PDB file of C-alpha atoms in Angstrom:
ATOM      1  CA  GLN A  23      48.009 -97.826  17.413  1.00  0.00           C
ATOM      2  CA  SER A  24      45.863 -99.425  14.726  1.00  0.00           C
ATOM      3  CA  VAL A  25      42.170-100.211  15.171  1.00  0.00           C
ATOM      4  CA  LEU A  26      42.772-103.657  13.664  1.00  0.00           C
ATOM      5  CA  THR A  27      45.519-105.716  15.292  1.00  0.00           C
ATOM      6  CA  GLN A  28      47.924-107.824  13.267  1.00  0.00           C
ATOM      7  CA  PRO A  29      51.033-109.683  14.426  1.00  0.00           C
ATOM      8  CA  PRO A  30      54.127-107.697  13.413  1.00  0.00           C
ATOM      9  CA  SER A  31      55.744-110.687  11.774  1.00  0.00           C
ATOM     10  CA  VAL A  32      55.276-114.284  10.721  1.00  0.00           C
ATOM     11  CA  SER A  33      57.661-116.638   8.996  1.00  0.00           C
ATOM     12  CA  GLY A  34      57.729-119.983   7.283  1.00  0.00           C
ATOM     13  CA  ALA A  35      59.869-122.190   5.112  1.00  0.00           C
ATOM     14  CA  PRO A  36      59.240-122.642   1.404  1.00  0.00           C
ATOM     15  CA  GLY A  37      56.371-125.019   0.799  1.00  0.00           C
ATOM     16  CA  GLN A  38      54.887-124.554   4.236  1.00  0.00           C
ATOM     17  CA  ARG A  39      51.550-123.046   5.214  1.00  0.00           C
ATOM     18  CA  VAL A  40      51.419-119.840   7.198  1.00  0.00           C
ATOM     19  CA  THR A  41      48.535-117.914   8.648  1.00  0.00           C
ATOM     20  CA  MET A  42      48.236-114.401   9.960  1.00  0.00           C
ATOM     21  CA  SER A  43      45.464-112.900  12.005  1.00  0.00           C
ATOM     22  CA  CYS A  44      43.569-109.624  11.998  1.00  0.00           C
ATOM     23  CA  THR A  45      41.701-108.850  15.194  1.00  0.00           C
ATOM     24  CA  GLY A  46      39.056-106.168  15.379  1.00  0.00           C
ATOM     25  CA  SER A  47      36.125-105.361  17.623  1.00  0.00           C
ATOM     26  CA  SER A  48      32.376-104.879  17.645  1.00  0.00           C
ATOM     27  CA  PRO A  49      32.270-101.601  15.658  1.00  0.00           C
ATOM     28  CA  ASN A  50      34.213-103.050  12.737  1.00  0.00           C
ATOM     29  CA  ILE A  51      34.737-106.748  11.996  1.00  0.00           C
ATOM     30  CA  GLY A  52      32.297-107.702  14.737  1.00  0.00           C
ATOM     31  CA  ALA A  53      29.632-105.534  13.133  1.00  0.00           C
ATOM     32  CA  SER A  54      29.777-107.700  10.035  1.00  0.00           C
ATOM     33  CA  SER A  55      31.956-105.250   8.111  1.00  0.00           C
ATOM     34  CA  ASP A  56      33.838-107.037   5.387  1.00  0.00           C
ATOM     35  CA  VAL A  57      37.566-107.633   5.717  1.00  0.00           C
ATOM     36  CA  HIS A  58      39.949-107.101   2.827  1.00  0.00           C
ATOM     37  CA  TRP A  59      43.626-107.951   2.504  1.00  0.00           C
ATOM     38  CA  TYR A  60      46.487-106.262   0.666  1.00  0.00           C
ATOM     39  CA  GLN A  61      50.010-107.330  -0.218  1.00  0.00           C
ATOM     40  CA  GLN A  62      52.798-104.767  -0.363  1.00  0.00           C
ATOM     41  CA  PHE A  63      56.375-105.184  -1.525  1.00  0.00           C
ATOM     42  CA  PRO A  64      59.074-102.724  -0.411  1.00  0.00           C
ATOM     43  CA  GLY A  65      58.866 -99.467  -2.302  1.00  0.00           C
ATOM     44  CA  LYS A  66      55.681-100.490  -4.093  1.00  0.00           C
ATOM     45  CA  ALA A  67      52.016 -99.643  -3.754  1.00  0.00           C
ATOM     46  CA  PRO A  68      49.751-102.104  -1.972  1.00  0.00           C
ATOM     47  CA  LYS A  69      47.871-104.598  -4.130  1.00  0.00           C
ATOM     48  CA  LEU A  70      44.442-106.038  -3.425  1.00  0.00           C
ATOM     49  CA  LEU A  71      44.813-109.701  -2.422  1.00  0.00           C
ATOM     50  CA  ILE A  72      41.438-110.689  -0.934  1.00  0.00           C
ATOM     51  CA  PHE A  73      38.165-108.746  -0.994  1.00  0.00           C
ATOM     52  CA  ARG A  74      34.936-109.241   0.924  1.00  0.00           C
ATOM     53  CA  ASN A  75      36.450-111.715   3.367  1.00  0.00           C
ATOM     54  CA  ILE A  76      37.162-114.631   1.053  1.00  0.00           C
ATOM     55  CA  ASN A  77      37.318-113.521  -2.596  1.00  0.00           C
ATOM     56  CA  ARG A  78      40.444-113.427  -4.729  1.00  0.00           C
ATOM     57  CA  PRO A  79      40.760-110.917  -7.579  1.00  0.00           C
ATOM     58  CA  SER A  80      41.642-112.328 -10.949  1.00  0.00           C
ATOM     59  CA  GLY A  81      45.321-113.251 -11.073  1.00  0.00           C
ATOM     60  CA  VAL A  82      45.788-113.952  -7.372  1.00  0.00           C
ATOM     61  CA  PRO A  83      46.891-117.575  -6.905  1.00  0.00           C
ATOM     62  CA  ASP A  84      44.604-119.911  -5.006  1.00  0.00           C
ATOM     63  CA  ARG A  85      47.477-120.470  -2.566  1.00  0.00           C
ATOM     64  CA  PHE A  86      46.042-117.383  -0.880  1.00  0.00           C
ATOM     65  CA  SER A  87      42.855-117.793   1.102  1.00  0.00           C
ATOM     66  CA  ALA A  88      41.108-115.993   3.914  1.00  0.00           C
ATOM     67  CA  SER A  89      38.362-116.404   6.437  1.00  0.00           C
ATOM     68  CA  LYS A  90      36.437-114.351   8.941  1.00  0.00           C
ATOM     69  CA  SER A  91      34.756-115.252  12.193  1.00  0.00           C
ATOM     70  CA  GLY A  92      33.355-113.063  14.934  1.00  0.00           C
ATOM     71  CA  THR A  93      35.670-110.121  15.481  1.00  0.00           C
ATOM     72  CA  SER A  94      38.656-111.635  13.664  1.00  0.00           C
ATOM     73  CA  ALA A  95      39.852-112.588  10.242  1.00  0.00           C
ATOM     74  CA  SER A  96      42.717-114.683   8.997  1.00  0.00           C
ATOM     75  CA  LEU A  97      44.852-114.912   5.864  1.00  0.00           C
ATOM     76  CA  ALA A  98      46.448-118.221   4.916  1.00  0.00           C
ATOM     77  CA  ILE A  99      49.164-118.874   2.387  1.00  0.00           C
ATOM     78  CA  THR A 100      49.903-122.446   1.376  1.00  0.00           C
ATOM     79  CA  GLY A 101      52.886-123.712  -0.598  1.00  0.00           C
ATOM     80  CA  LEU A 102      54.907-120.724   0.576  1.00  0.00           C
ATOM     81  CA  GLN A 103      57.230-119.245  -2.020  1.00  0.00           C
ATOM     82  CA  ALA A 104      60.123-116.821  -1.712  1.00  0.00           C
ATOM     83  CA  GLU A 105      58.165-114.311  -3.806  1.00  0.00           C
ATOM     84  CA  ASP A 106      55.470-114.187  -1.113  1.00  0.00           C
ATOM     85  CA  GLU A 107      57.827-112.306   1.200  1.00  0.00           C
ATOM     86  CA  ALA A 108      56.042-108.984   1.695  1.00  0.00           C
ATOM     87  CA  ASP A 109      53.934-106.950   4.095  1.00  0.00           C
ATOM     88  CA  TYR A 110      50.272-107.903   4.441  1.00  0.00           C
ATOM     89  CA  TYR A 111      47.537-105.547   5.637  1.00  0.00           C
ATOM     90  CA  CYS A 112      43.949-106.187   6.605  1.00  0.00           C
ATOM     91  CA  GLN A 113      41.289-103.486   6.218  1.00  0.00           C
ATOM     92  CA  SER A 114      37.679-103.056   7.236  1.00  0.00           C
ATOM     93  CA  TYR A 115      35.127-100.351   7.970  1.00  0.00           C
ATOM     94  CA  ASP A 116      34.523 -99.023  11.450  1.00  0.00           C
ATOM     95  CA  ASN A 117      30.972 -97.886  12.105  1.00  0.00           C
ATOM     96  CA  SER A 118      31.796 -95.889  15.217  1.00  0.00           C
ATOM     97  CA  LEU A 119      34.589 -93.980  13.495  1.00  0.00           C
ATOM     98  CA  SER A 120      32.710 -93.803  10.179  1.00  0.00           C
ATOM     99  CA  ALA A 121      36.038 -94.550   8.598  1.00  0.00           C
ATOM    100  CA  SER A 122      37.955 -97.246   6.840  1.00  0.00           C
ATOM    101  CA  VAL A 123      40.566 -98.797   9.119  1.00  0.00           C
ATOM    102  CA  PHE A 124      43.713-100.797   8.514  1.00  0.00           C
ATOM    103  CA  GLY A 125      45.717-103.213  10.570  1.00  0.00           C
ATOM    104  CA  GLY A 126      49.298-102.337  11.374  1.00  0.00           C
ATOM    105  CA  GLY A 127      50.555-104.907   8.889  1.00  0.00           C
ATOM    106  CA  THR A 128      52.338-108.243   9.142  1.00  0.00           C
ATOM    107  CA  LYS A 129      55.760-108.788   7.630  1.00  0.00           C
ATOM    108  CA  LEU A 130      56.048-112.246   6.130  1.00  0.00           C
ATOM    109  CA  THR A 131      59.548-113.704   6.001  1.00  0.00           C
ATOM    110  CA  VAL A 132      60.223-116.790   3.916  1.00  0.00           C
ATOM    111  CA  LEU A 133      63.071-118.622   5.602  1.00  0.00           C
TER     112      LEU A 133
ATOM    113  CA  GLU B 108      43.663-100.852 -18.001  1.00  0.00           C
ATOM    114  CA  VAL B 109      43.138 -98.724 -14.903  1.00  0.00           C
ATOM    115  CA  GLN B 110      45.851 -96.143 -14.375  1.00  0.00           C
ATOM    116  CA  LEU B 111      46.175 -93.799 -11.427  1.00  0.00           C
ATOM    117  CA  VAL B 112      49.067 -91.361 -11.515  1.00  0.00           C
ATOM    118  CA  GLU B 113      49.688 -89.080  -8.557  1.00  0.00           C
ATOM    119  CA  SER B 114      51.653 -85.875  -8.777  1.00  0.00           C
ATOM    120  CA  GLY B 115      52.461 -82.757  -6.826  1.00  0.00           C
ATOM    121  CA  GLY B 116      54.193 -84.135  -3.767  1.00  0.00           C
ATOM    122  CA  ARG B 117      57.077 -82.036  -2.459  1.00  0.00           C
ATOM    123  CA  LEU B 118      58.712 -80.519   0.588  1.00  0.00           C
ATOM    124  CA  VAL B 119      56.540 -77.979   2.385  1.00  0.00           C
ATOM    125  CA  GLN B 120      56.956 -76.102   5.644  1.00  0.00           C
ATOM    126  CA  PRO B 121      54.799 -76.769   8.703  1.00  0.00           C
ATOM    127  CA  GLY B 122      51.640 -74.698   8.516  1.00  0.00           C
ATOM    128  CA  GLY B 123      51.850 -74.560   4.758  1.00  0.00           C
ATOM    129  CA  SER B 124      49.492 -75.779   2.064  1.00  0.00           C
ATOM    130  CA  LEU B 125      49.828 -78.198  -0.805  1.00  0.00           C
ATOM    131  CA  THR B 126      47.591 -79.738  -3.418  1.00  0.00           C
ATOM    132  CA  ILE B 127      48.366 -83.154  -4.819  1.00  0.00           C
ATOM    133  CA  SER B 128      46.575 -84.642  -7.784  1.00  0.00           C
ATOM    134  CA  CYS B 129      45.729 -87.976  -9.326  1.00  0.00           C
ATOM    135  CA  ALA B 130      45.138 -88.477 -13.042  1.00  0.00           C
ATOM    136  CA  ALA B 131      42.773 -91.388 -13.628  1.00  0.00           C
ATOM    137  CA  SER B 132      42.212 -93.363 -16.809  1.00  0.00           C
ATOM    138  CA  GLY B 133      40.915 -96.714 -17.988  1.00  0.00           C
ATOM    139  CA  PHE B 134      37.543 -96.571 -16.219  1.00  0.00           C
ATOM    140  CA  ILE B 135      34.491 -94.363 -15.897  1.00  0.00           C
ATOM    141  CA  PHE B 136      35.832 -91.957 -13.292  1.00  0.00           C
ATOM    142  CA  SER B 137      32.471 -90.499 -12.277  1.00  0.00           C
ATOM    143  CA  SER B 138      31.070 -93.946 -11.473  1.00  0.00           C
ATOM    144  CA  TYR B 139      33.549 -94.796  -8.752  1.00  0.00           C
ATOM    145  CA  TYR B 140      34.298 -93.703  -5.231  1.00  0.00           C
ATOM    146  CA  MET B 141      37.883 -92.499  -4.983  1.00  0.00           C
ATOM    147  CA  THR B 142      40.005 -92.563  -1.859  1.00  0.00           C
ATOM    148  CA  TRP B 143      43.289 -91.201  -0.558  1.00  0.00           C
ATOM    149  CA  VAL B 144      45.410 -93.477   1.642  1.00  0.00           C
ATOM    150  CA  ARG B 145      48.722 -92.441   3.126  1.00  0.00           C
ATOM    151  CA  GLN B 146      51.705 -94.284   4.503  1.00  0.00           C
ATOM    152  CA  VAL B 147      54.556 -93.006   6.590  1.00  0.00           C
ATOM    153  CA  PRO B 148      57.683 -94.741   5.208  1.00  0.00           C
ATOM    154  CA  GLY B 149      58.279 -97.908   7.156  1.00  0.00           C
ATOM    155  CA  LYS B 150      54.870 -97.687   8.810  1.00  0.00           C
ATOM    156  CA  GLY B 151      51.332 -98.857   8.112  1.00  0.00           C
ATOM    157  CA  LEU B 152      48.513 -97.592   5.926  1.00  0.00           C
ATOM    158  CA  GLU B 153      46.147 -94.834   7.005  1.00  0.00           C
ATOM    159  CA  TRP B 154      42.861 -93.927   5.349  1.00  0.00           C
ATOM    160  CA  VAL B 155      42.730 -90.184   4.675  1.00  0.00           C
ATOM    161  CA  GLY B 156      39.360 -89.674   3.036  1.00  0.00           C
ATOM    162  CA  ARG B 157      37.131 -90.407   0.087  1.00  0.00           C
ATOM    163  CA  SER B 158      34.994 -88.844  -2.590  1.00  0.00           C
ATOM    164  CA  ALA B 159      31.732 -90.536  -3.462  1.00  0.00           C
ATOM    165  CA  ASN B 160      30.722 -91.069  -7.069  1.00  0.00           C
ATOM    166  CA  LYS B 161      28.473 -88.873  -9.185  1.00  0.00           C
ATOM    167  CA  VAL B 162      25.324 -90.774  -8.219  1.00  0.00           C
ATOM    168  CA  ASP B 163      26.092 -89.986  -4.590  1.00  0.00           C
ATOM    169  CA  ASN B 164      26.859 -86.370  -5.393  1.00  0.00           C
ATOM    170  CA  TYR B 165      30.598 -86.631  -4.829  1.00  0.00           C
ATOM    171  CA  ILE B 166      30.075 -86.432  -1.061  1.00  0.00           C
ATOM    172  CA  THR B 167      33.348 -86.412   0.853  1.00  0.00           C
ATOM    173  CA  ASN B 168      34.378 -87.986   4.162  1.00  0.00           C
ATOM    174  CA  TYR B 169      37.611 -87.585   6.087  1.00  0.00           C
ATOM    175  CA  ALA B 170      39.630 -89.217   8.805  1.00  0.00           C
ATOM    176  CA  ALA B 171      39.504 -87.381  12.123  1.00  0.00           C
ATOM    177  CA  SER B 172      43.226 -86.624  11.864  1.00  0.00           C
ATOM    178  CA  VAL B 173      42.764 -84.490   8.740  1.00  0.00           C
ATOM    179  CA  ARG B 174      39.148 -83.287   8.974  1.00  0.00           C
ATOM    180  CA  GLY B 175      38.929 -79.524   8.654  1.00  0.00           C
ATOM    181  CA  ARG B 176      42.402 -79.286   7.122  1.00  0.00           C
ATOM    182  CA  PHE B 177      42.191 -81.499   4.026  1.00  0.00           C
ATOM    183  CA  THR B 178      39.716 -81.236   1.151  1.00  0.00           C
ATOM    184  CA  ILE B 179      39.120 -83.780  -1.600  1.00  0.00           C
ATOM    185  CA  SER B 180      37.768 -82.582  -4.911  1.00  0.00           C
ATOM    186  CA  ARG B 181      37.281 -83.865  -8.422  1.00  0.00           C
ATOM    187  CA  ASP B 182      37.777 -82.443 -11.831  1.00  0.00           C
ATOM    188  CA  ALA B 183      35.252 -84.678 -13.501  1.00  0.00           C
ATOM    189  CA  SER B 184      35.839 -83.352 -16.989  1.00  0.00           C
ATOM    190  CA  GLY B 185      39.536 -84.073 -16.670  1.00  0.00           C
ATOM    191  CA  ASN B 186      39.234 -87.301 -14.715  1.00  0.00           C
ATOM    192  CA  SER B 187      41.347 -85.943 -11.903  1.00  0.00           C
ATOM    193  CA  LEU B 188      41.193 -86.258  -8.138  1.00  0.00           C
ATOM    194  CA  HIS B 189      42.758 -83.639  -5.922  1.00  0.00           C
ATOM    195  CA  LEU B 190      43.734 -83.413  -2.275  1.00  0.00           C
ATOM    196  CA  LEU B 191      44.125 -79.903  -0.884  1.00  0.00           C
ATOM    197  CA  MET B 192      46.100 -80.006   2.328  1.00  0.00           C
ATOM    198  CA  ASN B 193      46.129 -76.958   4.604  1.00  0.00           C
ATOM    199  CA  SER B 194      47.785 -76.300   7.954  1.00  0.00           C
ATOM    200  CA  LEU B 195      50.207 -79.106   7.283  1.00  0.00           C
ATOM    201  CA  LYS B 196      51.884 -80.782  10.234  1.00  0.00           C
ATOM    202  CA  ILE B 197      55.092 -82.781  10.456  1.00  0.00           C
ATOM    203  CA  GLU B 198      53.001 -85.873  11.087  1.00  0.00           C
ATOM    204  CA  ASP B 199      51.368 -85.454   7.672  1.00  0.00           C
ATOM    205  CA  THR B 200      54.664 -86.522   6.111  1.00  0.00           C
ATOM    206  CA  ALA B 201      53.876 -89.652   4.117  1.00  0.00           C
ATOM    207  CA  VAL B 202      53.465 -91.228   0.728  1.00  0.00           C
ATOM    208  CA  TYR B 203      49.956 -90.432  -0.481  1.00  0.00           C
ATOM    209  CA  TYR B 204      48.187 -93.007  -2.635  1.00  0.00           C
ATOM    210  CA  CYS B 205      45.224 -92.384  -4.902  1.00  0.00           C
ATOM    211  CA  VAL B 206      42.931 -95.395  -4.845  1.00  0.00           C
ATOM    212  CA  LYS B 207      39.938 -96.560  -6.849  1.00  0.00           C
ATOM    213  CA  GLU B 208      37.390 -97.919  -4.441  1.00  0.00           C
ATOM    214  CA  ASN B 209      34.789-100.625  -4.929  1.00  0.00           C
ATOM    215  CA  TRP B 210      32.343-101.004  -2.051  1.00  0.00           C
ATOM    216  CA  TYR B 211      34.816-100.150   0.691  1.00  0.00           C
ATOM    217  CA  TYR B 212      37.722-102.124  -0.693  1.00  0.00           C
ATOM    218  CA  TYR B 213      40.568-100.746  -2.747  1.00  0.00           C
ATOM    219  CA  GLU B 214      40.845-102.271  -6.174  1.00  0.00           C
ATOM    220  CA  ASP B 215      43.507-100.175  -7.811  1.00  0.00           C
ATOM    221  CA  TRP B 216      46.288 -98.040  -6.420  1.00  0.00           C
ATOM    222  CA  GLY B 217      48.514 -95.360  -7.873  1.00  0.00           C
ATOM    223  CA  GLN B 218      52.261 -95.414  -7.354  1.00  0.00           C
ATOM    224  CA  GLY B 219      52.085 -92.732  -4.669  1.00  0.00           C
ATOM    225  CA  THR B 220      53.524 -89.257  -4.232  1.00  0.00           C
ATOM    226  CA  GLN B 221      55.792 -88.217  -1.358  1.00  0.00           C
ATOM    227  CA  VAL B 222      54.741 -85.293   0.795  1.00  0.00           C
ATOM    228  CA  THR B 223      57.335 -84.081   3.275  1.00  0.00           C
ATOM    229  CA  VAL B 224      56.488 -81.495   5.922  1.00  0.00           C
ATOM    230  CA  SER B 225      59.620 -80.049   7.449  1.00  0.00           C
ATOM    231  CA  SER B 226      61.242 -76.740   8.257  1.00  0.00           C
TER     232      SER B 226
END
């Protein structure tokens, strides 16, 4: 069981907007620890998608955005494309565990 | 261009030991924290541990699940990161990723190396 909770799956049609959540608690997201997001395709290494809650690395399309509030964070993808079909993971730091923690991942299906 | 290339993963028996390595290039290795993350095939990501940078004396930290059994070290002259795994358990079976860290987020990932613990 992951410290950060993500829905196992979300889906949307091409062109639509989808969001996925990442729920933590007071020792991690609630303690103002930053949330980061990663995209992973089958058989590939994860790739940094969003860092420090809202920032996109160079090369990540602005269709990807994220937010954080209280003990939760959210990733949004607008103008959904077939190539966005992947697993998405959130990550933060847990002060009580003194460890980096990940969500269990959300599988995005483009219908 | 940052490159992280893991090696050394193989089949090992329960209770055995294994060292996997990561060859780093394209950045000043001693300036960055380096992390190991693992992933059971078909499952989520798990933080294994990290090595601080030179300024922070290469201090290491580990996840509770591996503390006392795993050791992270660096070969600074060769720009290599190592993970020594002792007393291996079946549940340590995973793909192990070498990751370049930047203030608690993971900028660059290697392709991973498969470690299988089985009799």
